[in-house]
């Protein structure tokens, strides 16, 4: 990533398309074509994992499995695995600008089940080959999801005791008797990765790289902890003893209580960090660059007693630091990793990031508090960083302009020489593009000049998150040309 370049942050779910959510269909290929016309070389997305309660792409049932909602149903129509009438009787949402996860959970999964039933007549051997190739993660995941279906979708921690232990006789018996249900989930993963790799190859052929995103933690209700409880801090009943979050900060006075289980880093070190090596290797099989969320947690993490009402009371606990990344380098070589280093940073965190050599992140929205010095101001940047106007957790630029206090806005206006003639969002974009940062990533919402209605996520809240979708007519040639001109001007 040492070559100067730029790209767009746009999650798959936000793409336009006919089936209730952005997917790997025509809308994704049109977006790649737009990136190409706009002379962009990077497409950053959010995690592709299967989402559960809260719909967050950062809380997945597996660190390895893909989200079935992103599968393009047109392929099943073409192959005869689905009929057009079925898409009428099982609608996937009637608002093209918002995702309805409730109806997707009900109807898209039913459509996938129907497609699976018909497909098994012809692709059984292909699924078996795929399963054997990916068995080191897929067996646990497919078995977990089959058991989850058997128990009406409840968390595995509420299953009968004999099913909580992946190595129990009862689980082995269940696996033997429920292969059909397991292979429904194998079918989903087969088509997810088949379609994703085709899309990624299309982007790569146009010299566009995919920047993936992986959460540092896994969800409590996931096949990862169910199948690997020895590498997590859990009690004899497999219940997490402590959970992850953030202390009180600018986002929340009570902190952020994520609830993710904490890794047993001592146990991980003893086995050579095998799980993390497997996870990072798998990530680089499907992405060109990987952004690791909450990177500071590898130096020290905020540890909260399980059952706490909020994240106010906790403690900083040391993480693996360079021991993990030395092992990653030893096993996998030099990798293009972006360290999400936002939030409260100590000298030790800065030292960790410097030692890895990974670029950190700069967010322009954080720069303009006139009461204090800020290393988010572009004149303080060094080249080895990634600059954003904002991230998925921030307001859009136009939302920020509307809600920020007057002093900050005046400072930003003077610093960036903002004008209504240029467009306030374009002034911020120009500020990011003109910086010395090697990589510049702009959320699609900011290129479109959208306001609060297009915000992707508000941390520490449930509901109304992750639902934004782009208008189908948004990707104009005029916009592409404007971005391309800016890209050329600033040597990206």
Short mmCIF file of C-alpha atoms in Angstrom, two decimals:
data_model
loop_
_atom_site.label_atom_id
_atom_site.label_comp_id
_atom_site.label_asym_id
_atom_site.label_seq_id
_atom_site.Cartn_x
_atom_site.Cartn_y
_atom_site.Cartn_z
CA UNK A 1 0.00 0.00 0.00
CA UNK A 2 3.01 2.32 -0.32
CA UNK A 3 1.78 3.53 -3.72
CA UNK A 4 -0.47 6.59 -3.48
CA UNK A 5 -4.09 5.63 -4.24
CA UNK A 6 -7.73 6.16 -3.32
CA UNK A 7 -10.97 4.26 -3.08
CA UNK A 8 -14.54 4.14 -1.82
CA UNK A 9 -16.07 2.63 1.32
CA UNK A 10 -19.32 0.94 0.31
CA UNK A 11 -20.71 -2.18 1.94
CA UNK A 12 -22.35 -4.92 -0.12
CA UNK A 13 -25.65 -4.50 1.73
CA UNK A 14 -25.90 -0.87 0.56
CA UNK A 15 -25.75 -1.64 -3.15
CA UNK A 16 -28.94 -1.24 -5.19
CA UNK A 17 -30.75 -4.29 -6.52
CA UNK A 18 -34.15 -5.99 -6.75
CA UNK A 19 -33.95 -8.40 -3.79
CA UNK A 20 -34.19 -6.33 -0.61
CA UNK A 21 -30.46 -5.96 0.08
CA UNK A 22 -27.30 -5.35 -1.90
CA UNK A 23 -25.83 -8.62 -3.14
CA UNK A 24 -23.25 -10.12 -5.50
CA UNK A 25 -25.47 -9.51 -8.53
CA UNK A 26 -25.62 -6.83 -11.20
CA UNK A 27 -25.48 -3.93 -8.73
CA UNK A 28 -22.06 -5.06 -7.48
CA UNK A 29 -20.62 -5.32 -11.00
CA UNK A 30 -22.05 -1.90 -11.86
CA UNK A 31 -20.30 -0.50 -8.79
CA UNK A 32 -16.97 -1.99 -9.89
CA UNK A 33 -17.49 -0.39 -13.32
CA UNK A 34 -18.17 2.93 -11.58
CA UNK A 35 -14.97 2.61 -9.54
CA UNK A 36 -13.11 1.98 -12.78
CA UNK A 37 -14.63 5.04 -14.51
CA UNK A 38 -13.85 7.14 -11.43
CA UNK A 39 -10.19 5.93 -11.54
CA UNK A 40 -10.41 4.38 -8.08
CA UNK A 41 -8.13 1.49 -7.16
CA UNK A 42 -9.63 0.35 -3.84
CA UNK A 43 -13.07 -0.89 -2.80
CA UNK A 44 -13.44 -1.13 0.97
CA UNK A 45 -16.30 -3.14 2.43
CA UNK A 46 -17.48 -4.11 5.92
CA UNK A 47 -17.26 -7.70 7.25
CA UNK A 48 -18.99 -10.27 5.02
CA UNK A 49 -19.98 -12.62 7.86
CA UNK A 50 -23.45 -13.93 8.60
CA UNK A 51 -25.28 -11.52 10.90
CA UNK A 52 -27.50 -12.28 13.87
CA UNK A 53 -29.37 -10.24 16.47
CA UNK A 54 -28.87 -6.53 15.84
CA UNK A 55 -27.88 -7.11 12.19
CA UNK A 56 -24.32 -5.90 12.80
CA UNK A 57 -21.66 -7.18 10.37
CA UNK A 58 -19.32 -7.08 13.38
CA UNK A 59 -21.30 -9.77 15.25
CA UNK A 60 -21.20 -13.02 13.27
CA UNK A 61 -22.16 -16.64 13.80
CA UNK A 62 -18.74 -17.51 12.37
CA UNK A 63 -15.44 -15.74 11.72
CA UNK A 64 -15.14 -17.73 8.48
CA UNK A 65 -18.64 -18.14 7.00
CA UNK A 66 -20.25 -15.72 4.53
CA UNK A 67 -23.61 -13.96 4.74
CA UNK A 68 -26.37 -15.80 2.81
CA UNK A 69 -28.20 -12.50 2.24
CA UNK A 70 -25.48 -11.51 -0.26
CA UNK A 71 -26.08 -14.47 -2.58
CA UNK A 72 -27.43 -13.33 -5.96
CA UNK A 73 -30.73 -15.13 -6.54
CA UNK A 74 -30.59 -14.51 -10.29
CA UNK A 75 -28.15 -17.39 -10.61
CA UNK A 76 -30.76 -19.73 -9.10
CA UNK A 77 -33.42 -18.40 -11.46
CA UNK A 78 -31.13 -19.06 -14.44
CA UNK A 79 -30.33 -22.58 -13.24
CA UNK A 80 -33.96 -23.41 -12.55
CA UNK A 81 -33.45 -23.74 -8.80
CA UNK A 82 -36.03 -20.98 -8.23
CA UNK A 83 -39.12 -19.78 -10.09
CA UNK A 84 -39.99 -16.10 -10.57
CA UNK A 85 -43.36 -16.67 -8.94
CA UNK A 86 -41.62 -17.69 -5.71
CA UNK A 87 -40.00 -14.26 -5.48
CA UNK A 88 -43.48 -12.76 -5.67
CA UNK A 89 -45.03 -14.89 -2.93
CA UNK A 90 -41.89 -14.53 -0.78
CA UNK A 91 -41.06 -10.78 -1.05
CA UNK A 92 -37.76 -9.44 0.24
CA UNK A 93 -38.71 -5.86 1.12
CA UNK A 94 -40.58 -3.05 -0.62
CA UNK A 95 -38.31 -0.08 0.18
CA UNK A 96 -35.37 0.12 -2.26
CA UNK A 97 -33.53 2.53 0.06
CA UNK A 98 -33.67 0.45 3.28
CA UNK A 99 -32.84 -3.13 4.23
CA UNK A 100 -35.55 -5.05 6.10
CA UNK A 101 -33.56 -7.75 7.91
CA UNK A 102 -36.67 -9.27 9.45
CA UNK A 103 -38.22 -10.15 6.12
CA UNK A 104 -34.87 -11.33 4.73
CA UNK A 105 -34.45 -13.71 7.67
CA UNK A 106 -37.86 -15.17 6.98
CA UNK A 107 -38.17 -15.15 3.20
CA UNK A 108 -34.65 -15.20 1.73
CA UNK A 109 -33.71 -18.17 3.87
CA UNK A 110 -36.87 -19.96 2.67
CA UNK A 111 -35.94 -19.20 -0.94
CA UNK A 112 -32.44 -20.57 -0.33
CA UNK A 113 -33.92 -23.74 1.15
CA UNK A 114 -36.06 -24.24 -1.94
CA UNK A 115 -33.05 -23.66 -4.18
CA UNK A 116 -30.99 -26.13 -2.15
CA UNK A 117 -33.65 -28.83 -2.40
CA UNK A 118 -33.67 -28.61 -6.21
CA UNK A 119 -29.92 -28.12 -6.59
CA UNK A 120 -29.07 -31.29 -4.67
CA UNK A 121 -30.20 -33.34 -7.67
CA UNK A 122 -27.24 -32.09 -9.66
CA UNK A 123 -24.50 -30.53 -7.49
CA UNK A 124 -24.23 -33.01 -4.62
CA UNK A 125 -20.68 -34.11 -5.56
CA UNK A 126 -19.50 -30.50 -5.91
CA UNK A 127 -20.80 -29.67 -2.44
CA UNK A 128 -19.08 -32.73 -1.00
CA UNK A 129 -15.76 -31.67 -2.57
CA UNK A 130 -16.19 -28.12 -1.25
CA UNK A 131 -17.02 -29.44 2.22
CA UNK A 132 -13.93 -31.63 2.39
CA UNK A 133 -11.72 -28.76 1.22
CA UNK A 134 -13.07 -26.31 3.81
CA UNK A 135 -13.80 -28.82 6.57
CA UNK A 136 -11.38 -27.28 9.07
CA UNK A 137 -13.96 -24.52 9.70
CA UNK A 138 -17.04 -25.58 7.75
CA UNK A 139 -17.77 -28.72 9.75
CA UNK A 140 -18.06 -26.79 13.03
CA UNK A 141 -20.11 -24.06 11.38
CA UNK A 142 -22.57 -26.31 9.51
CA UNK A 143 -23.04 -28.47 12.60
CA UNK A 144 -23.53 -25.39 14.78
CA UNK A 145 -26.16 -23.94 12.43
CA UNK A 146 -27.98 -27.28 12.18
CA UNK A 147 -28.11 -27.51 15.98
CA UNK A 148 -29.23 -23.89 16.14
CA UNK A 149 -32.13 -24.68 13.80
CA UNK A 150 -33.01 -27.72 15.92
CA UNK A 151 -33.19 -25.45 18.98
CA UNK A 152 -35.36 -22.77 17.30
CA UNK A 153 -32.51 -20.30 16.83
CA UNK A 154 -31.68 -19.73 20.50
CA UNK A 155 -28.11 -19.11 21.67
CA UNK A 156 -26.00 -22.26 22.07
CA UNK A 157 -25.47 -21.33 25.73
CA UNK A 158 -29.16 -22.13 26.28
CA UNK A 159 -29.01 -25.55 24.60
CA UNK A 160 -29.23 -28.69 26.74
CA UNK A 161 -25.86 -29.45 28.32
CA UNK A 162 -25.19 -32.47 26.10
CA UNK A 163 -25.17 -30.20 23.02
CA UNK A 164 -22.94 -27.49 24.47
CA UNK A 165 -19.89 -29.74 24.18
CA UNK A 166 -18.90 -30.15 20.51
CA UNK A 167 -17.12 -33.41 21.36
CA UNK A 168 -20.03 -35.09 23.17
CA UNK A 169 -21.57 -38.36 21.99
CA UNK A 170 -24.89 -36.58 21.61
CA UNK A 171 -23.39 -34.05 19.18
CA UNK A 172 -21.74 -36.80 17.15
CA UNK A 173 -25.04 -38.66 16.98
CA UNK A 174 -26.80 -35.47 15.87
CA UNK A 175 -24.19 -34.91 13.16
CA UNK A 176 -24.72 -38.42 11.83
CA UNK A 177 -28.51 -38.01 11.70
CA UNK A 178 -28.73 -34.45 10.37
CA UNK A 179 -26.38 -34.37 7.41
CA UNK A 180 -29.12 -32.99 5.13
CA UNK A 181 -29.58 -29.89 7.32
CA UNK A 182 -25.82 -29.45 7.62
CA UNK A 183 -25.46 -29.55 3.85
CA UNK A 184 -28.03 -26.80 3.45
CA UNK A 185 -25.47 -24.56 5.17
CA UNK A 186 -22.67 -26.05 3.07
CA UNK A 187 -24.75 -25.19 -0.02
CA UNK A 188 -25.06 -21.57 1.14
CA UNK A 189 -21.31 -21.25 1.73
CA UNK A 190 -20.51 -22.90 -1.60
CA UNK A 191 -22.54 -20.32 -3.52
CA UNK A 192 -21.45 -17.43 -1.33
CA UNK A 193 -17.76 -18.03 -2.00
CA UNK A 194 -18.31 -18.99 -5.63
CA UNK A 195 -20.13 -15.71 -6.35
CA UNK A 196 -17.80 -13.60 -4.21
CA UNK A 197 -14.65 -14.89 -5.88
CA UNK A 198 -16.14 -14.22 -9.31
CA UNK A 199 -16.93 -10.63 -8.28
CA UNK A 200 -13.49 -10.13 -6.71
CA UNK A 201 -11.79 -11.43 -9.86
CA UNK A 202 -13.83 -8.97 -11.92
CA UNK A 203 -12.60 -6.12 -9.72
CA UNK A 204 -8.99 -7.35 -9.72
CA UNK A 205 -9.03 -7.60 -13.53
CA UNK A 206 -9.72 -3.85 -13.53
CA UNK A 207 -6.80 -3.31 -11.10
CA UNK A 208 -9.19 -2.64 -8.23
CA UNK A 209 -8.26 -4.17 -4.88
CA UNK A 210 -10.75 -5.31 -2.27
CA UNK A 211 -10.14 -4.06 1.28
CA UNK A 212 -11.87 -6.45 3.66
CA UNK A 213 -12.66 -5.86 7.31
CA UNK A 214 -12.46 -8.32 10.18
CA UNK A 215 -13.65 -7.73 13.75
CA UNK A 216 -11.05 -8.38 16.43
CA UNK A 217 -13.57 -10.43 18.43
CA UNK A 218 -16.13 -13.12 17.67
CA UNK A 219 -19.74 -13.19 18.83
CA UNK A 220 -20.75 -15.09 21.96
CA UNK A 221 -23.35 -16.98 19.94
CA UNK A 222 -20.95 -18.35 17.33
CA UNK A 223 -19.47 -21.59 16.10
CA UNK A 224 -16.03 -20.18 16.91
CA UNK A 225 -16.47 -20.23 20.67
CA UNK A 226 -18.69 -23.34 20.62
CA UNK A 227 -16.02 -25.27 18.72
CA UNK A 228 -12.93 -23.72 20.34
CA UNK A 229 -13.86 -22.90 23.92
CA UNK A 230 -10.33 -23.69 25.16
CA UNK A 231 -9.05 -20.45 23.60
CA UNK A 232 -11.64 -18.23 25.31
CA UNK A 233 -12.09 -17.17 28.93
CA UNK A 234 -15.15 -19.25 29.87
CA UNK A 235 -16.29 -21.07 33.01
CA UNK A 236 -17.08 -24.78 33.41
CA UNK A 237 -20.53 -24.19 31.85
CA UNK A 238 -18.87 -22.50 28.83
CA UNK A 239 -20.28 -19.08 29.86
CA UNK A 240 -17.87 -16.16 29.21
CA UNK A 241 -16.31 -14.91 32.44
CA UNK A 242 -15.47 -11.49 31.03
CA UNK A 243 -16.50 -9.68 27.85
CA UNK A 244 -15.15 -6.95 25.60
CA UNK A 245 -16.07 -3.30 25.13
CA UNK A 246 -14.79 0.24 25.32
CA UNK A 247 -14.62 2.55 28.35
CA UNK A 248 -16.65 5.79 28.34
CA UNK A 249 -15.62 8.07 25.48
CA UNK A 250 -16.93 10.68 23.06
CA UNK A 251 -19.40 8.15 21.64
CA UNK A 252 -20.97 7.08 24.94
CA UNK A 253 -20.82 8.24 28.57
CA UNK A 254 -21.39 4.64 29.71
CA UNK A 255 -18.89 3.15 27.29
CA UNK A 256 -19.62 0.47 24.72
CA UNK A 257 -20.58 -2.96 26.05
CA UNK A 258 -20.02 -5.24 23.06
CA UNK A 259 -20.42 -8.46 25.01
CA UNK A 260 -17.91 -10.46 22.96
CA UNK A 261 -16.04 -13.25 24.76
CA UNK A 262 -12.42 -12.47 25.68
CA UNK A 263 -9.63 -14.58 24.17
CA UNK A 264 -7.46 -16.71 26.43
CA UNK A 265 -4.26 -15.27 25.00
CA UNK A 266 -2.04 -17.50 27.16
CA UNK A 267 -3.64 -20.63 25.69
CA UNK A 268 -3.37 -19.16 22.20
CA UNK A 269 0.32 -18.43 22.65
CA UNK A 270 0.97 -22.02 23.72
CA UNK A 271 -0.47 -23.41 20.48
CA UNK A 272 1.28 -20.85 18.29
CA UNK A 273 -1.82 -18.70 17.72
CA UNK A 274 -3.17 -21.35 15.33
CA UNK A 275 -6.73 -20.00 15.32
CA UNK A 276 -5.60 -16.47 14.45
CA UNK A 277 -3.22 -17.74 11.76
CA UNK A 278 -6.09 -19.73 10.24
CA UNK A 279 -8.38 -16.69 10.38
CA UNK A 280 -5.93 -14.29 8.77
CA UNK A 281 -4.97 -16.82 6.11
CA UNK A 282 -8.65 -17.29 5.26
CA UNK A 283 -9.15 -13.52 5.10
CA UNK A 284 -6.36 -13.07 2.57
CA UNK A 285 -7.85 -15.80 0.42
CA UNK A 286 -10.88 -13.57 -0.18
CA UNK A 287 -9.49 -10.02 0.22
CA UNK A 288 -6.44 -8.18 -1.11
CA UNK A 289 -6.04 -5.99 1.97
CA UNK A 290 -7.42 -6.59 5.47
CA UNK A 291 -8.43 -3.92 7.96
CA UNK A 292 -8.48 -5.28 11.53
CA UNK A 293 -11.06 -3.54 13.70
CA UNK A 294 -10.14 -2.32 17.22
CA UNK A 295 -6.45 -2.98 16.69
CA UNK A 296 -5.51 -1.39 20.00
CA UNK A 297 -7.02 -4.46 21.68
CA UNK A 298 -3.93 -6.45 20.74
CA UNK A 299 -1.86 -4.22 23.03
CA UNK A 300 -4.44 -3.89 25.82
CA UNK A 301 -8.21 -4.38 25.90
CA UNK A 302 -11.07 -3.18 28.11
CA UNK A 303 -12.25 -6.25 30.04
CA UNK A 304 -15.68 -6.16 31.71
CA UNK A 305 -17.29 -8.67 34.06
CA UNK A 306 -19.96 -10.65 32.20
CA UNK A 307 -23.44 -9.52 33.22
CA UNK A 308 -22.51 -5.87 33.69
CA UNK A 309 -25.14 -3.32 32.69
CA UNK A 310 -22.66 -1.09 30.90
CA UNK A 311 -18.93 -0.69 30.22
CA UNK A 312 -18.13 1.88 32.90
CA UNK A 313 -16.51 -0.60 35.29
CA UNK A 314 -13.73 -2.63 33.71
CA UNK A 315 -9.97 -2.92 33.50
CA UNK A 316 -7.26 -2.68 30.88
CA UNK A 317 -5.69 -6.10 30.33
CA UNK A 318 -2.58 -6.71 28.27
CA UNK A 319 -2.95 -8.45 24.91
CA UNK A 320 -0.42 -10.49 22.90
CA UNK A 321 1.30 -7.42 21.40
CA UNK A 322 4.03 -8.25 18.85
CA UNK A 323 4.13 -11.96 19.75
CA UNK A 324 1.03 -12.52 17.62
CA UNK A 325 2.19 -10.45 14.64
CA UNK A 326 5.70 -11.91 14.69
CA UNK A 327 4.02 -15.32 14.38
CA UNK A 328 1.72 -14.06 11.61
CA UNK A 329 4.74 -12.80 9.66
CA UNK A 330 6.62 -16.05 10.26
CA UNK A 331 3.70 -18.16 9.01
CA UNK A 332 2.19 -15.95 6.31
CA UNK A 333 4.89 -13.47 5.29
CA UNK A 334 4.41 -9.74 4.69
CA UNK A 335 0.72 -8.82 4.50
CA UNK A 336 -1.25 -5.71 3.58
CA UNK A 337 -3.02 -5.01 6.87
CA UNK A 338 -4.64 -1.76 8.01
CA UNK A 339 -4.71 -1.17 11.77
CA UNK A 340 -7.92 0.48 12.98
CA UNK A 341 -6.27 2.55 15.69
CA UNK A 342 -9.06 4.97 16.60
CA UNK A 343 -10.05 5.83 20.17
CA UNK A 344 -7.94 6.08 23.32
CA UNK A 345 -4.33 5.33 22.36
CA UNK A 346 -1.33 5.02 24.66
CA UNK A 347 2.36 5.18 23.82
CA UNK A 348 2.36 1.37 23.98
CA UNK A 349 -0.33 1.19 21.26
CA UNK A 350 1.58 3.63 19.06
CA UNK A 351 4.69 1.50 19.58
CA UNK A 352 2.84 -1.69 18.59
CA UNK A 353 1.56 -0.15 15.36
CA UNK A 354 4.98 1.25 14.54
CA UNK A 355 6.59 -2.14 15.13
CA UNK A 356 4.12 -3.92 12.85
CA UNK A 357 4.64 -1.35 10.11
CA UNK A 358 0.90 -1.38 9.40
CA UNK A 359 -0.75 1.91 8.41
CA UNK A 360 -3.15 3.39 10.94
CA UNK A 361 -6.26 5.48 10.30
CA UNK A 362 -6.95 9.21 10.22
CA UNK A 363 -10.54 10.51 10.31
CA UNK A 364 -11.13 14.12 9.27
CA UNK A 365 -14.28 14.44 11.38
CA UNK A 366 -12.12 14.06 14.50
CA UNK A 367 -9.72 16.86 13.54
CA UNK A 368 -11.54 20.12 14.16
CA UNK A 369 -11.79 20.74 17.87
CA UNK A 370 -10.09 24.17 18.22
CA UNK A 371 -9.60 23.65 21.97
CA UNK A 372 -6.89 21.03 21.56
CA UNK A 373 -4.17 19.86 19.20
CA UNK A 374 -5.16 16.95 16.98
CA UNK A 375 -3.11 14.43 15.04
CA UNK A 376 -6.12 14.00 12.75
CA UNK A 377 -5.35 17.36 11.07
CA UNK A 378 -3.82 16.64 7.64
CA UNK A 379 -0.67 18.70 8.23
CA UNK A 380 0.33 16.23 11.00
CA UNK A 381 0.06 13.10 8.81
CA UNK A 382 2.90 10.85 7.73
CA UNK A 383 2.59 8.89 4.50
CA UNK A 384 2.03 5.47 6.03
CA UNK A 385 -1.62 5.99 6.98
CA UNK A 386 -5.15 5.80 5.57
CA UNK A 387 -7.28 8.95 5.62
CA UNK A 388 -11.09 8.89 5.75
CA UNK A 389 -13.66 11.68 5.89
CA UNK A 390 -15.57 9.35 8.21
CA UNK A 391 -16.18 5.66 8.85
CA UNK A 392 -19.26 3.44 9.14
CA UNK A 393 -19.51 4.47 12.82
CA UNK A 394 -19.56 8.21 12.11
CA UNK A 395 -22.07 10.64 10.73
CA UNK A 396 -21.88 11.46 7.05
CA UNK A 397 -20.03 14.71 6.39
CA UNK A 398 -23.28 16.55 5.70
CA UNK A 399 -24.75 15.08 8.89
CA UNK A 400 -21.65 16.20 10.80
CA UNK A 401 -21.92 19.71 9.38
CA UNK A 402 -25.53 19.91 10.53
CA UNK A 403 -24.92 18.64 14.08
CA UNK A 404 -21.41 19.76 15.05
CA UNK A 405 -20.91 22.78 17.32
CA UNK A 406 -20.26 26.12 15.65
CA UNK A 407 -16.62 26.45 16.78
CA UNK A 408 -15.61 23.14 15.19
CA UNK A 409 -17.40 24.00 11.95
CA UNK A 410 -15.76 27.43 11.75
CA UNK A 411 -12.34 25.85 12.32
CA UNK A 412 -13.00 23.23 9.63
CA UNK A 413 -14.21 25.94 7.26
CA UNK A 414 -11.03 27.98 7.67
CA UNK A 415 -8.68 25.00 7.59
CA UNK A 416 -10.20 23.36 4.51
CA UNK A 417 -11.33 26.62 2.86
CA UNK A 418 -14.86 25.25 2.63
CA UNK A 419 -17.39 26.92 0.36
CA UNK A 420 -21.01 26.29 -0.55
CA UNK A 421 -20.08 26.76 -4.20
CA UNK A 422 -17.76 23.75 -4.09
CA UNK A 423 -19.98 21.85 -1.68
CA UNK A 424 -19.05 21.29 1.96
CA UNK A 425 -18.73 17.54 1.46
CA UNK A 426 -16.41 18.10 -1.50
CA UNK A 427 -14.24 20.41 0.58
CA UNK A 428 -13.71 17.60 3.08
CA UNK A 429 -13.04 15.13 0.26
CA UNK A 430 -10.49 17.52 -1.24
CA UNK A 431 -8.82 17.81 2.18
CA UNK A 432 -8.47 14.03 2.37
CA UNK A 433 -7.32 13.56 -1.24
CA UNK A 434 -4.70 16.33 -0.99
CA UNK A 435 -3.12 14.94 2.20
CA UNK A 436 0.17 13.03 2.18
CA UNK A 437 -1.57 9.79 3.31
CA UNK A 438 -0.68 6.94 0.97
CA UNK A 439 -4.30 5.78 0.89
CA UNK A 440 -7.50 7.84 0.89
CA UNK A 441 -10.90 6.17 1.39
CA UNK A 442 -14.17 8.10 1.14
CA UNK A 443 -17.56 6.66 2.13
CA UNK A 444 -19.96 6.59 -0.82
CA UNK A 445 -22.46 8.66 1.18
CA UNK A 446 -19.99 11.57 1.26
CA UNK A 447 -19.42 11.49 -2.49
CA UNK A 448 -23.21 11.67 -2.84
CA UNK A 449 -23.53 14.52 -0.32
CA UNK A 450 -26.08 12.63 1.79
CA UNK A 451 -27.16 13.61 5.31
CA UNK A 452 -28.16 11.88 8.54
CA UNK A 453 -30.60 9.58 6.74
CA UNK A 454 -27.63 7.76 5.17
CA UNK A 455 -25.66 7.10 8.36
CA UNK A 456 -24.62 3.45 8.52
CA UNK A 457 -24.30 2.92 12.28
CA UNK A 458 -24.62 4.78 15.57
CA UNK A 459 -22.45 2.97 18.16
CA UNK A 460 -24.13 1.75 21.37
CA UNK A 461 -27.59 1.75 19.76
CA UNK A 462 -29.86 -0.98 18.40
CA UNK A 463 -32.28 -0.53 15.53
CA UNK A 464 -32.08 1.67 12.45
CA UNK A 465 -28.46 0.64 11.84
CA UNK A 466 -26.90 -1.06 8.80
CA UNK A 467 -30.02 -0.43 6.68
CA UNK A 468 -28.96 2.32 4.23
CA UNK A 469 -29.06 1.53 0.52
CA UNK A 470 -27.96 3.67 -2.39
CA UNK A 471 -30.37 4.90 -5.06
CA UNK A 472 -30.17 2.94 -8.30
CA UNK A 473 -29.50 6.08 -10.37
CA UNK A 474 -26.75 7.45 -8.10
CA UNK A 475 -23.70 6.25 -10.05
CA UNK A 476 -23.68 8.84 -12.81
CA UNK A 477 -20.98 9.48 -15.38
CA UNK A 478 -20.82 13.09 -14.16
CA UNK A 479 -19.96 11.92 -10.62
CA UNK A 480 -17.41 9.42 -11.92
CA UNK A 481 -15.72 12.12 -13.99
CA UNK A 482 -15.63 14.50 -11.01
CA UNK A 483 -13.97 11.87 -8.80
CA UNK A 484 -11.54 10.93 -11.58
CA UNK A 485 -10.52 14.57 -12.01
CA UNK A 486 -9.82 14.93 -8.29
CA UNK A 487 -7.90 11.65 -8.30
CA UNK A 488 -5.65 12.81 -11.14
CA UNK A 489 -5.13 16.25 -9.60
CA UNK A 490 -3.79 14.80 -6.35
CA UNK A 491 -1.79 11.95 -7.86
CA UNK A 492 -3.90 9.09 -6.61
#
